[in-house]
mmCIF file of C-alpha atoms in Angstrom:
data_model
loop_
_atom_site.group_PDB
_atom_site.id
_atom_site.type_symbol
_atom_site.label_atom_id
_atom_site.label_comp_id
_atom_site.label_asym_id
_atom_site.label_seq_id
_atom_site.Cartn_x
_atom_site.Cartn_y
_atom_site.Cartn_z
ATOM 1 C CA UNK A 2 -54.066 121.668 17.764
ATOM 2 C CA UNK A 3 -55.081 125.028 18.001
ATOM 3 C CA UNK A 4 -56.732 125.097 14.801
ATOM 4 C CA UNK A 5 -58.356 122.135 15.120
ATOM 5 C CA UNK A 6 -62.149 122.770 14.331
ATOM 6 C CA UNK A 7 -62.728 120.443 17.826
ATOM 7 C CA UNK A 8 -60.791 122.835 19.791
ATOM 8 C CA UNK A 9 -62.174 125.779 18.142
ATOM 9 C CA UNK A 10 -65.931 124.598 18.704
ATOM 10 C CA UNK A 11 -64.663 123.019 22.545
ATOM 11 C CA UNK A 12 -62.476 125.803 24.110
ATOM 12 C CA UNK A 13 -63.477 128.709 21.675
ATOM 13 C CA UNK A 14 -66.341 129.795 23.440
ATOM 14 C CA UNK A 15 -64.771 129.123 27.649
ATOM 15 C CA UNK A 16 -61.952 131.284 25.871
ATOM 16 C CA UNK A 17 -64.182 134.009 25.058
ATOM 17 C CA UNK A 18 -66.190 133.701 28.661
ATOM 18 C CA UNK A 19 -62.842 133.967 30.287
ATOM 19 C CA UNK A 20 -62.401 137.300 28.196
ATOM 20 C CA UNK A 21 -65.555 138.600 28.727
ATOM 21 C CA UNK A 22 -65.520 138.130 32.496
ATOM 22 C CA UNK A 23 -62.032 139.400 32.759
ATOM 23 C CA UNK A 24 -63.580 142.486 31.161
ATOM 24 C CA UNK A 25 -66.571 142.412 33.993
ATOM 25 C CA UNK A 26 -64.011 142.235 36.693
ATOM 26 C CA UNK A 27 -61.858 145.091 35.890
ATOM 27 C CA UNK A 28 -64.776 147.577 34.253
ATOM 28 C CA UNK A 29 -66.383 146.773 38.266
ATOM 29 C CA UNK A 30 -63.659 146.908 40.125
ATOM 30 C CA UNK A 31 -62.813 150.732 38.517
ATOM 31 C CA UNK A 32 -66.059 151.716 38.371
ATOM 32 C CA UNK A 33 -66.385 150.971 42.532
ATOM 33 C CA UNK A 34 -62.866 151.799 43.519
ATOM 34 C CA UNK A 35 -63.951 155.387 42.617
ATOM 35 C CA UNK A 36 -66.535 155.438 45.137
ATOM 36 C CA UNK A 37 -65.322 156.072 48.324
ATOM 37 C CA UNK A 38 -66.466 154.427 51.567
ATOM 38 C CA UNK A 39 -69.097 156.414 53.800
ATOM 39 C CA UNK A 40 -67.209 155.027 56.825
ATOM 40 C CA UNK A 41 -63.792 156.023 55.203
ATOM 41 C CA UNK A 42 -62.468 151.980 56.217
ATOM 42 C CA UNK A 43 -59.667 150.656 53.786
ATOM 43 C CA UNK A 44 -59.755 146.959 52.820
ATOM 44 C CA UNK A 45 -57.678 146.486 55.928
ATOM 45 C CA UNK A 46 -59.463 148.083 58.175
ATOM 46 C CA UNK A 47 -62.977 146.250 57.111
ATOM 47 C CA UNK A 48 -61.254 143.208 56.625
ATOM 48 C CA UNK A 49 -60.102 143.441 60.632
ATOM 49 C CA UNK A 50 -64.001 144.559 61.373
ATOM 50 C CA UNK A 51 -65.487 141.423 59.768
ATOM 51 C CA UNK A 52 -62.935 139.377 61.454
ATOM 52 C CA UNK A 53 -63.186 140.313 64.681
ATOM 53 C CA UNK A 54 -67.016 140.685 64.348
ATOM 54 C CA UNK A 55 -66.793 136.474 63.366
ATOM 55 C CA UNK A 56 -64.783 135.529 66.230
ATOM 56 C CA UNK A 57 -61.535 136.092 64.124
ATOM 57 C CA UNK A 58 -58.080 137.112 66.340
ATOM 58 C CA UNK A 59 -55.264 135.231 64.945
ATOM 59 C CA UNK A 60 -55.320 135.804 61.297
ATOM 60 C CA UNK A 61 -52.790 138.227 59.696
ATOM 61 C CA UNK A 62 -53.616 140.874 57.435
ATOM 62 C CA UNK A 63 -50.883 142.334 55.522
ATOM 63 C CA UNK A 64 -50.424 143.582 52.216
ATOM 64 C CA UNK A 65 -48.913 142.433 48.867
ATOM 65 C CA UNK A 66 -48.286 143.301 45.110
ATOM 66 C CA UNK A 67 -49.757 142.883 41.886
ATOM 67 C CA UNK A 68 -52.841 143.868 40.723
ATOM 68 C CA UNK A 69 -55.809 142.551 42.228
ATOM 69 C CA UNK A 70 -53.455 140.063 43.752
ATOM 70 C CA UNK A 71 -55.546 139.563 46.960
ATOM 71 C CA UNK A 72 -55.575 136.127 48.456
ATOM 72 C CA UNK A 73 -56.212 133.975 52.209
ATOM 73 C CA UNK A 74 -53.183 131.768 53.058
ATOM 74 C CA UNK A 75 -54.797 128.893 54.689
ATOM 75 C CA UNK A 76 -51.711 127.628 55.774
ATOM 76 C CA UNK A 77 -50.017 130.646 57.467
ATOM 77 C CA UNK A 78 -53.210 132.088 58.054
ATOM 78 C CA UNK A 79 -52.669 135.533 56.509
ATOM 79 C CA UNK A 80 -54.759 137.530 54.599
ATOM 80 C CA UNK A 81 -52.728 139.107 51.716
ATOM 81 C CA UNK A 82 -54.265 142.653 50.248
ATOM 82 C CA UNK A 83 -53.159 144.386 47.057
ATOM 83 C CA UNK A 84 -52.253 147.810 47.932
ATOM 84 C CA UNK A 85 -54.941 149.369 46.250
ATOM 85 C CA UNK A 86 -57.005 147.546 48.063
ATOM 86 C CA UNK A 87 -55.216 147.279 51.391
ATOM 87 C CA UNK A 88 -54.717 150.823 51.809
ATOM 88 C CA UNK A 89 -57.717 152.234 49.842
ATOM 89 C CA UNK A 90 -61.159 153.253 51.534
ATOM 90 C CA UNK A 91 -63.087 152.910 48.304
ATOM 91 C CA UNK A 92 -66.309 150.667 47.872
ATOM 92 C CA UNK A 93 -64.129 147.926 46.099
ATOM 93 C CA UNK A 94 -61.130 147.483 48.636
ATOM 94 C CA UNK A 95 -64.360 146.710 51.529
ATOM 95 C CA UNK A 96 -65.668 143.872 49.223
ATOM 96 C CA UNK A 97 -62.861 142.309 48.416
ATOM 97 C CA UNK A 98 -61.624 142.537 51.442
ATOM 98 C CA UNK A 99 -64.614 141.369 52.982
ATOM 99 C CA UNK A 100 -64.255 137.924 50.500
ATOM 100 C CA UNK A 101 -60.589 136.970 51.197
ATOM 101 C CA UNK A 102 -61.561 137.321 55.224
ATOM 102 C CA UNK A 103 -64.644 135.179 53.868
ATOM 103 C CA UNK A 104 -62.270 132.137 53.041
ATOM 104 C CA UNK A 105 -60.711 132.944 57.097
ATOM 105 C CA UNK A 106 -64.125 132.091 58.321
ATOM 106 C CA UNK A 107 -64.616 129.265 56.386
ATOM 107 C CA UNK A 108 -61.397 127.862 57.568
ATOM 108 C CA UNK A 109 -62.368 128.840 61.190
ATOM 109 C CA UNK A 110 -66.052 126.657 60.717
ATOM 110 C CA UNK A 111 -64.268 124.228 59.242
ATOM 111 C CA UNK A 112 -66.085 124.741 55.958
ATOM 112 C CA UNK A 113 -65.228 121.222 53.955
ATOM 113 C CA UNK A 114 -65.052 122.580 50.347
ATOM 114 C CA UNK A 115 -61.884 125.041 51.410
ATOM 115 C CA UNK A 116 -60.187 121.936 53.110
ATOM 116 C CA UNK A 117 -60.761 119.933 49.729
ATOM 117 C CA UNK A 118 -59.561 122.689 47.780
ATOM 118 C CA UNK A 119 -55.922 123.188 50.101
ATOM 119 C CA UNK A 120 -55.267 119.505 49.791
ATOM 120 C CA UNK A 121 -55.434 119.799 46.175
ATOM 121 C CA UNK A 122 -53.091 122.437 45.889
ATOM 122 C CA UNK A 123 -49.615 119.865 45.567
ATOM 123 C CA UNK A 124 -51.560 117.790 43.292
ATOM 124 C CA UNK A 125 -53.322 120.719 40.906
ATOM 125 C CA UNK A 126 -48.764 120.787 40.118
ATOM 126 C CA UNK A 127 -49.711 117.500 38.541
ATOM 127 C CA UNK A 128 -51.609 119.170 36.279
ATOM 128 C CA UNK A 129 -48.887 121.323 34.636
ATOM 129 C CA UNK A 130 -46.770 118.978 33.739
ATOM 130 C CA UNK A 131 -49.660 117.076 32.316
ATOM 131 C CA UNK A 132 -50.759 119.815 30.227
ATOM 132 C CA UNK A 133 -46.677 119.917 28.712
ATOM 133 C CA UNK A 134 -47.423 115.987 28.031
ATOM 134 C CA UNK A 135 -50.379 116.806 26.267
ATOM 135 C CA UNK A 136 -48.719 119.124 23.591
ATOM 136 C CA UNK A 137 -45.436 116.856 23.874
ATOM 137 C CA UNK A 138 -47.537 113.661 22.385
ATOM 138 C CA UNK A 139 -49.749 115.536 20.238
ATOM 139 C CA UNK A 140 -46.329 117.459 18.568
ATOM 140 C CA UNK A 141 -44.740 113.574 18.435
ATOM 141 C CA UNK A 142 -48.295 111.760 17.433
ATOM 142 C CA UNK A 143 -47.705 109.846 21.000
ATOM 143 C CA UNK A 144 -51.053 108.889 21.795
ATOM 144 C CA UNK A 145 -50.581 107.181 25.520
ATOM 145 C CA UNK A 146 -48.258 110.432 26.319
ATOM 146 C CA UNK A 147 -51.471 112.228 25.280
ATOM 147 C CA UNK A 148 -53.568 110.049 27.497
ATOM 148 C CA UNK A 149 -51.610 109.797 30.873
ATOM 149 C CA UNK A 150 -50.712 113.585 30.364
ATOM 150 C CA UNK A 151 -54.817 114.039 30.204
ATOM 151 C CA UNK A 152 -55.038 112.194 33.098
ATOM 152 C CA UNK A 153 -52.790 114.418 35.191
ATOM 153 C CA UNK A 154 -54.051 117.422 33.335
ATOM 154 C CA UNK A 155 -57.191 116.216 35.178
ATOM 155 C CA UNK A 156 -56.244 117.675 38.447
ATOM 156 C CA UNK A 157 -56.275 121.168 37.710
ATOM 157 C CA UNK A 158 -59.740 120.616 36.387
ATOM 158 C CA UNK A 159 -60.866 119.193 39.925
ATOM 159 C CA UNK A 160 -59.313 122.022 41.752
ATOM 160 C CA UNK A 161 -60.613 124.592 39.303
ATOM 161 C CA UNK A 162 -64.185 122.879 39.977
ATOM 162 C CA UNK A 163 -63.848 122.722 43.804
ATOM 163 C CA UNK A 164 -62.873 126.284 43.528
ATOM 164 C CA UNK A 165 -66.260 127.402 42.475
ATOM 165 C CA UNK A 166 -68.576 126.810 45.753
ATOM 166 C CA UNK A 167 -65.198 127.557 47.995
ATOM 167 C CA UNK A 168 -65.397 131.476 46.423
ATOM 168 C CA UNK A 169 -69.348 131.268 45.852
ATOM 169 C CA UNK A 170 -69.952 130.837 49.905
ATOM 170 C CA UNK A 171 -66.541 133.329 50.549
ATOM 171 C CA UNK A 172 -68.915 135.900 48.853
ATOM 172 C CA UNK A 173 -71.409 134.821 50.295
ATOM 173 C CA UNK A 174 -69.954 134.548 53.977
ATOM 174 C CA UNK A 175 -68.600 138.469 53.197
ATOM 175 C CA UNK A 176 -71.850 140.120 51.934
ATOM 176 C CA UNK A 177 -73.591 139.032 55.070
ATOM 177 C CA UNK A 178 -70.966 140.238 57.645
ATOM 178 C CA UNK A 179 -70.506 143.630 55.622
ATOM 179 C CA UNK A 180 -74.317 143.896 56.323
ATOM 180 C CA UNK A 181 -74.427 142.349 59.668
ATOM 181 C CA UNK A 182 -71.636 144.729 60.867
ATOM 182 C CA UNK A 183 -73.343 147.933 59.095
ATOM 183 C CA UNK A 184 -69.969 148.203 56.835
ATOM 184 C CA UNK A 185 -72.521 148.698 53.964
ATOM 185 C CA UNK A 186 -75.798 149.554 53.266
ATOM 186 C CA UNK A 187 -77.795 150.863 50.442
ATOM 187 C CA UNK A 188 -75.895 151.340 47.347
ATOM 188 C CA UNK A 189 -72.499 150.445 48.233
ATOM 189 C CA UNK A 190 -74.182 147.183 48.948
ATOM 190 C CA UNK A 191 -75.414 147.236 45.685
ATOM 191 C CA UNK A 192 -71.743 147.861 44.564
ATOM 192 C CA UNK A 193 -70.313 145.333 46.640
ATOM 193 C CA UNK A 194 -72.154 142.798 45.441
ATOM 194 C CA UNK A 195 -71.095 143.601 41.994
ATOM 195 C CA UNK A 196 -67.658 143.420 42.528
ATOM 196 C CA UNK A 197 -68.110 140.113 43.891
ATOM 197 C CA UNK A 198 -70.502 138.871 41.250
ATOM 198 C CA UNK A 199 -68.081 140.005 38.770
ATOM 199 C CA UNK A 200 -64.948 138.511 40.602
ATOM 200 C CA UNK A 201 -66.726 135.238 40.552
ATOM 201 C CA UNK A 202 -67.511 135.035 36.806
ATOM 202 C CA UNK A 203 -63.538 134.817 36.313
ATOM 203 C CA UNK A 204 -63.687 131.526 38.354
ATOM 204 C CA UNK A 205 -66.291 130.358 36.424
ATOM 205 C CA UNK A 206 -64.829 130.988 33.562
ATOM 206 C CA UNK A 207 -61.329 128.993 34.552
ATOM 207 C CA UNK A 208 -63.358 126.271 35.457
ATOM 208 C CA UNK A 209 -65.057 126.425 31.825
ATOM 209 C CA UNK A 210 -62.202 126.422 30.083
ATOM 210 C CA UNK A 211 -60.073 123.781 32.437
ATOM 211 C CA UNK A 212 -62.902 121.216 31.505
ATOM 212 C CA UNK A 213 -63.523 122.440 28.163
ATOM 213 C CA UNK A 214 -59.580 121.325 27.347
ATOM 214 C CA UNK A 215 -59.676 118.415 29.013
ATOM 215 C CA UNK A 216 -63.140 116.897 26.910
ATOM 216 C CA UNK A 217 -60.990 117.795 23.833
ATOM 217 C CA UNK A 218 -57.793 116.212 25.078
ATOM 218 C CA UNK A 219 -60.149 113.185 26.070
ATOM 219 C CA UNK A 220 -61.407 113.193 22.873
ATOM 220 C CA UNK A 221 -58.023 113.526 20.644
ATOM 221 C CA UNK A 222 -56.456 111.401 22.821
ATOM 222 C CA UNK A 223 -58.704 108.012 22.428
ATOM 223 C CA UNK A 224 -59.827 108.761 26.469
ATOM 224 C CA UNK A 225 -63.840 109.206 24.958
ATOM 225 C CA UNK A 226 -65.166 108.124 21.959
ATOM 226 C CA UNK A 227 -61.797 106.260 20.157
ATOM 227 C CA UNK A 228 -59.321 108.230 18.411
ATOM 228 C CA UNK A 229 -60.407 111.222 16.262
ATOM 229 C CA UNK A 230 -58.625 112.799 13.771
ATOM 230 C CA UNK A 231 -59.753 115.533 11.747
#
């Protein structure tokens, strides 16, 4: 499958966005976790500032491993920070922080995109086990395990797609409030906004190649255009 010309010419090119913006992400994150913050605030401390300047009192904000492992738990409603961005007062920690308590505010207004995206969540597990389908019928020339596994596979697709406007306005929703509540100004603005730009290129990128796979496993599988081998 891999070397299938169809995959190459399908997937080649999300798999080299996903690379390139994977690149972005980590050359702007170290480039602005260098600078340090003219109001000396770590992540947590201007994630609790854009909170509380929304209206914000009863969401958690505690930190958490990996790298660049930050995430907003809908569900328990806690705001998880890496520690170099929890406890750092750099340029980067503020932005990112300022996104995840983004997705609190959009959960706070109700914002319908994030509520899509959390009920898809169970089913995106669908996906998964479609995608093991997928390489199960292709390896035993099983074209309808090919086809319902495409169908699951389908799932992650539509989350990866909802995903996009969800951390668009979460970006969005953060670059205002870091303005609004004077957190930055000027050229750590300037360097806010591209950590955020370049943070959202990676979901782009997912999305690209989630649909990208799923066309060619439509296409191999008889789903479009009748069965195609080659």
């Amino acid at each position: 499958m891999f070397l299938d010309p169809l995959y190459l010419i399908l997937v080649g090119p999300a798999f080299l966005l996903s690379l390139v913006a994977q690149g972005w992400v980590r050359s702007a994150f170290s480039r602005w976790s260098r600078v340090r913050h003219s109001g000396n605030l770590t992540g947590a401390e201007a994630a609790r500032r854009v909170l509380r300047a929304a209206g914000i009192h009863d969401v958690r904000i505690e930190p958490t491993g990996g790298f660049l492992g930050d995430h907003y738990d809908p569900r328990s409603r806690t705001l998880r920070l890496s520690h170099q961005n929890h406890d750092t007062p750099s340029v980067a920690a503020v932005a990112i922080a300022a996104h995840e308590a983004g997705h609190a505010i959009q959960q706070a207004r109700r914002y319908p995109a994030l509520a899509l995206r959390t009920a898809l969540v169970p089913l995106a597990g669908l996906g998964n086990i479609g995608l093991l389908m997928v390489m199960a019928g292709f390896f035993l020339q099983a074209l309808d395990l090919v086809k319902i596994g495409t169908l699951l596979f389908g799932t992650i697709v539509a989350f990866q797609i909802v995903t996009l406007p969800v951390e668009f306005d979460a970006s969005r929703r953060a670059m205002a409030m870091l303005r609004q509540t004077g957190i930055v100004s000027g050229d750590e603005a300037v360097g806010a906004r591209r950590v955020l730009t370049a943070a959202a290129m990676t979901y782009v990128a997912a999305a690209a190649a989630a649909v990208s796979q799923l066309l060619y496993f439509a296409l191999r599988g008889g789903l479009l255009g009748g069965r195609r081998d080659g």
